Coordinates of C-alpha atoms in Angstrom, one line a residue:
X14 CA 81.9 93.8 148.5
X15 CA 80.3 96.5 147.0
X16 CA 83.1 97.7 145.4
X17 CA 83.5 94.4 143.8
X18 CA 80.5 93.8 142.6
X19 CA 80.3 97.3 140.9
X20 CA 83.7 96.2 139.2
X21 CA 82.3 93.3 137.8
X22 CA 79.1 94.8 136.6
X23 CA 81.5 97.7 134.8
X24 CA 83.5 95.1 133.3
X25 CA 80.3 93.2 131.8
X26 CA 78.9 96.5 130.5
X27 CA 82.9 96.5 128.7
X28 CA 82.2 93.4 127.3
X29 CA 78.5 93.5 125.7
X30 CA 79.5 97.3 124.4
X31 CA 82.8 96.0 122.5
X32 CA 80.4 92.9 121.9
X33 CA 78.3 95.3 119.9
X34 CA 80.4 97.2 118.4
X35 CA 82.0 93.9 117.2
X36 CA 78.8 92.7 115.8
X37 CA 77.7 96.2 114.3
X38 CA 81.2 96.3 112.6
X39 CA 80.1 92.8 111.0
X40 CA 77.1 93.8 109.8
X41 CA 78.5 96.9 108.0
X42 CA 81.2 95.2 106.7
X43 CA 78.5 92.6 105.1
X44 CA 76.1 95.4 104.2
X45 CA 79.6 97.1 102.6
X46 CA 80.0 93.3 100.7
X47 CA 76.2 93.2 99.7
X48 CA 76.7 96.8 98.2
X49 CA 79.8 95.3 96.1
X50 CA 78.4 92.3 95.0
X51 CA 75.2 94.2 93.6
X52 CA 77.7 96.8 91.7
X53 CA 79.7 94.2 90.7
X54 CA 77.1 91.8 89.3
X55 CA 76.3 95.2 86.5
X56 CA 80.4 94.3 84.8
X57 CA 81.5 92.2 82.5
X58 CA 83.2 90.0 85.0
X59 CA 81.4 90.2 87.8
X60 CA 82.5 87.1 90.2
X61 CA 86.4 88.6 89.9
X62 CA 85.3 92.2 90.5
X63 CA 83.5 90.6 93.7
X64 CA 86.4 88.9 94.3
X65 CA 89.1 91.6 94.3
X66 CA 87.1 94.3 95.8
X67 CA 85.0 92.8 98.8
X68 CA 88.6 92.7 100.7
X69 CA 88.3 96.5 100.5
X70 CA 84.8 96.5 101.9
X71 CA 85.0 98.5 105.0
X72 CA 87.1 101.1 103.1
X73 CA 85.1 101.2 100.3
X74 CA 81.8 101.1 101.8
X75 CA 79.7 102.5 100.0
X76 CA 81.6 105.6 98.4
X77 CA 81.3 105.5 94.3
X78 CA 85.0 107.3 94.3
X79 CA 86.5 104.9 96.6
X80 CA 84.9 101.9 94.7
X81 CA 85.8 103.0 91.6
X82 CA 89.7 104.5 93.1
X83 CA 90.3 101.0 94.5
X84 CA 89.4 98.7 91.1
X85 CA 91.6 101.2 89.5
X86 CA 94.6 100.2 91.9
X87 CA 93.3 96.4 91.7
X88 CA 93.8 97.2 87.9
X89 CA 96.9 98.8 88.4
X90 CA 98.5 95.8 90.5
X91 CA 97.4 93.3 87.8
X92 CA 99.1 95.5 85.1
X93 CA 102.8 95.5 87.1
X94 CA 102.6 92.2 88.1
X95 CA 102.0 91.0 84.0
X96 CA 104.9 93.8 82.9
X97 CA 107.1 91.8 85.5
X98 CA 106.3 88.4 84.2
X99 CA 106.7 89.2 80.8
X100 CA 109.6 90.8 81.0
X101 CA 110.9 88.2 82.8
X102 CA 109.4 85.6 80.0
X103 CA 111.9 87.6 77.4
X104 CA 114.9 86.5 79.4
X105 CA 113.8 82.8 78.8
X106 CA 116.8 81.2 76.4
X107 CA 115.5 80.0 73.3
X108 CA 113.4 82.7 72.2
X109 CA 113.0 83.2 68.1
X110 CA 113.3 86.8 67.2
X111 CA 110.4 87.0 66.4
X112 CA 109.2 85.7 70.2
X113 CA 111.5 88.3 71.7
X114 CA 110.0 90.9 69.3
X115 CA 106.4 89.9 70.5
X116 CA 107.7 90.1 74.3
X117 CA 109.0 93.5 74.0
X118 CA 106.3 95.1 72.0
X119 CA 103.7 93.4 74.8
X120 CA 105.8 95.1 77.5
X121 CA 105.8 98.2 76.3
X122 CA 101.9 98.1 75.9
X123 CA 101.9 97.2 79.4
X124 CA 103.6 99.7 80.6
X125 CA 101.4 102.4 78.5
X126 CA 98.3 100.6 80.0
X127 CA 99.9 101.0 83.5
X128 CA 100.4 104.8 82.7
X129 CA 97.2 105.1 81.8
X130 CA 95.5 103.4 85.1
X131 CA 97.8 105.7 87.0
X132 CA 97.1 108.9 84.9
X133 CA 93.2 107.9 85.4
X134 CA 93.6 107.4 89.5
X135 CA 95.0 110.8 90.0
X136 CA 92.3 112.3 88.1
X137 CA 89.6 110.1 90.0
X138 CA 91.5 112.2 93.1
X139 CA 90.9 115.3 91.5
X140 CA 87.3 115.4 90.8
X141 CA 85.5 117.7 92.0
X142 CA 84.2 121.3 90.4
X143 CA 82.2 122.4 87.1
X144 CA 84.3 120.4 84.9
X145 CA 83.8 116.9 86.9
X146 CA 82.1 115.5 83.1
X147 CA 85.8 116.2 81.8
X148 CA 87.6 114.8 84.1
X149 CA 85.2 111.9 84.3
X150 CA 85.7 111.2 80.1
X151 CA 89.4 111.6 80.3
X152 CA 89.4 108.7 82.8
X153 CA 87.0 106.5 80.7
X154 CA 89.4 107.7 78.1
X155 CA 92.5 106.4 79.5
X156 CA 91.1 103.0 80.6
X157 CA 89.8 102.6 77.4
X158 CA 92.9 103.0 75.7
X159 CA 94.4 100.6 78.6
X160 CA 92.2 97.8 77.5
X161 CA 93.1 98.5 73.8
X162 CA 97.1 98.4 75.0
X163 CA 96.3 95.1 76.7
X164 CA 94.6 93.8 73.4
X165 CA 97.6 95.3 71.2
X166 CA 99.7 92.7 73.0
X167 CA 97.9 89.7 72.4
X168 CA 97.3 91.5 68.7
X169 CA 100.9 90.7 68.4
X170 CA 100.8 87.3 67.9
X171 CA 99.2 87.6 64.5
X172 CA 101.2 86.5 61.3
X173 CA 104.2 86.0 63.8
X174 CA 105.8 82.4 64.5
X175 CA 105.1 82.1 68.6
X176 CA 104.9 78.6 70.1
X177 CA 101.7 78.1 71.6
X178 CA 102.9 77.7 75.0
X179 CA 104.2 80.9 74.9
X180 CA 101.3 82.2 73.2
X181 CA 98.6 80.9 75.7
X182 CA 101.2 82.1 78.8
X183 CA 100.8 85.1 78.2
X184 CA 97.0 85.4 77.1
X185 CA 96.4 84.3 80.4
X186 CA 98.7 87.1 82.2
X187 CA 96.7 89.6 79.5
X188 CA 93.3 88.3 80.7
X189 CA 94.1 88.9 84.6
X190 CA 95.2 92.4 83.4
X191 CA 92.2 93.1 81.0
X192 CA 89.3 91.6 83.4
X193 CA 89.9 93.7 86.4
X194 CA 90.4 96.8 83.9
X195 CA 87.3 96.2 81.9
X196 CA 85.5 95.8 85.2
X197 CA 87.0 99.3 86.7
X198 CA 85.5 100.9 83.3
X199 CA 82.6 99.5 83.8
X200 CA 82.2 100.8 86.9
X201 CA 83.3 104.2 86.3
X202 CA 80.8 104.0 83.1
X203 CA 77.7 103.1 85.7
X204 CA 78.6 105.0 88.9
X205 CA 79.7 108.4 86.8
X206 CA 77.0 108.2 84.1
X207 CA 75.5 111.5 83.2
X208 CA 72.7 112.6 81.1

């Protein structure tokens, strides 16, 4: 009986420990989502940085390099998933030349502003040394000219005949490219800001 009743106590104590832990995981993870939110609410587009980094709370915590790393791959994911829907866009049939012309050049800059989110991750991995400020302009350097890329598409429309339905379709992909990017800059610009 003894036996038994030392089981059960063991497998209570089990329970209110992983109980905890549970619990304490939970109120990290919020404090984790609290530290975003605050960060986030400092970009131009807050509620979307909020919204596409709090998933990565408890790997972000809160670690400047991993916040920053991770709204450069959230960037970097918007940027291939536009390239692939506008280059699908310039299969459409019907296209004027001067549509297909406006497709291709956007592709292209959305496949420099990809390179240059990816260029800018692997240097966020490489910081570290005397020459951190460097490294820490060339990335602000690269996103910037990312954001300029993604404007260069839109750009494109000017003085060229583009039916407005293809015109505001790919605005839109543009804007869920240059949101997330603008707010990775803006994060690197307040978390890496030195005197």
């Amino acid at each position: 009986m003894e036996a038994y009743t030392l089981t059960i106590l063991f497998m209570n104590l089990l329970l209110v420990l992983s109980n905890i832990h549970t619990t304490l995981a939970a109120v990290s993870t919020k404090n984790y989502k609290t530290h975003i939110k605050t960060v986030c609410s400092s970009t131009t587009y807050p509620q979307v940085c909020y919204g596409s980094l709090s998933p990565y709370a408890s790997k972000i915590k809160a670690n400047p390099q991993k916040l920053c790393n991770t709204a450069l791959s959230v960037a970097i994911k918007a940027a291939r998933s536009a390239s692939s829907t506008i280059s699908k866009l310039s299969k459409k049939k019907g296209l004027t030349r001067s549509e297909a012309a406006v497709i291709k050049d956007c592709v292209e800059n959305i496949k420099d502003t990809v390179d240059e989110l990816k260029h800018s991750l692997k240097e966020m991995g490489n910081l570290g040394g005397s020459d951190v400020q460097v490294k820490i302009d060339n990335i602000k350097t690269w996103v910037s000219a990312a954001i300029t890329d993604e404007g260069t598409c839109t750009d494109g429309f000017s003085g060229q005949r583009v039916s407005t339905t293809l015109r505001n379709k790919i605005r839109v992909i543009i804007l869920n490219v240059a949101r997330p990017t603008s707010n990775a800059l803006s994060l690197i610009n307040t978390l890496y800001s030195y005197s």
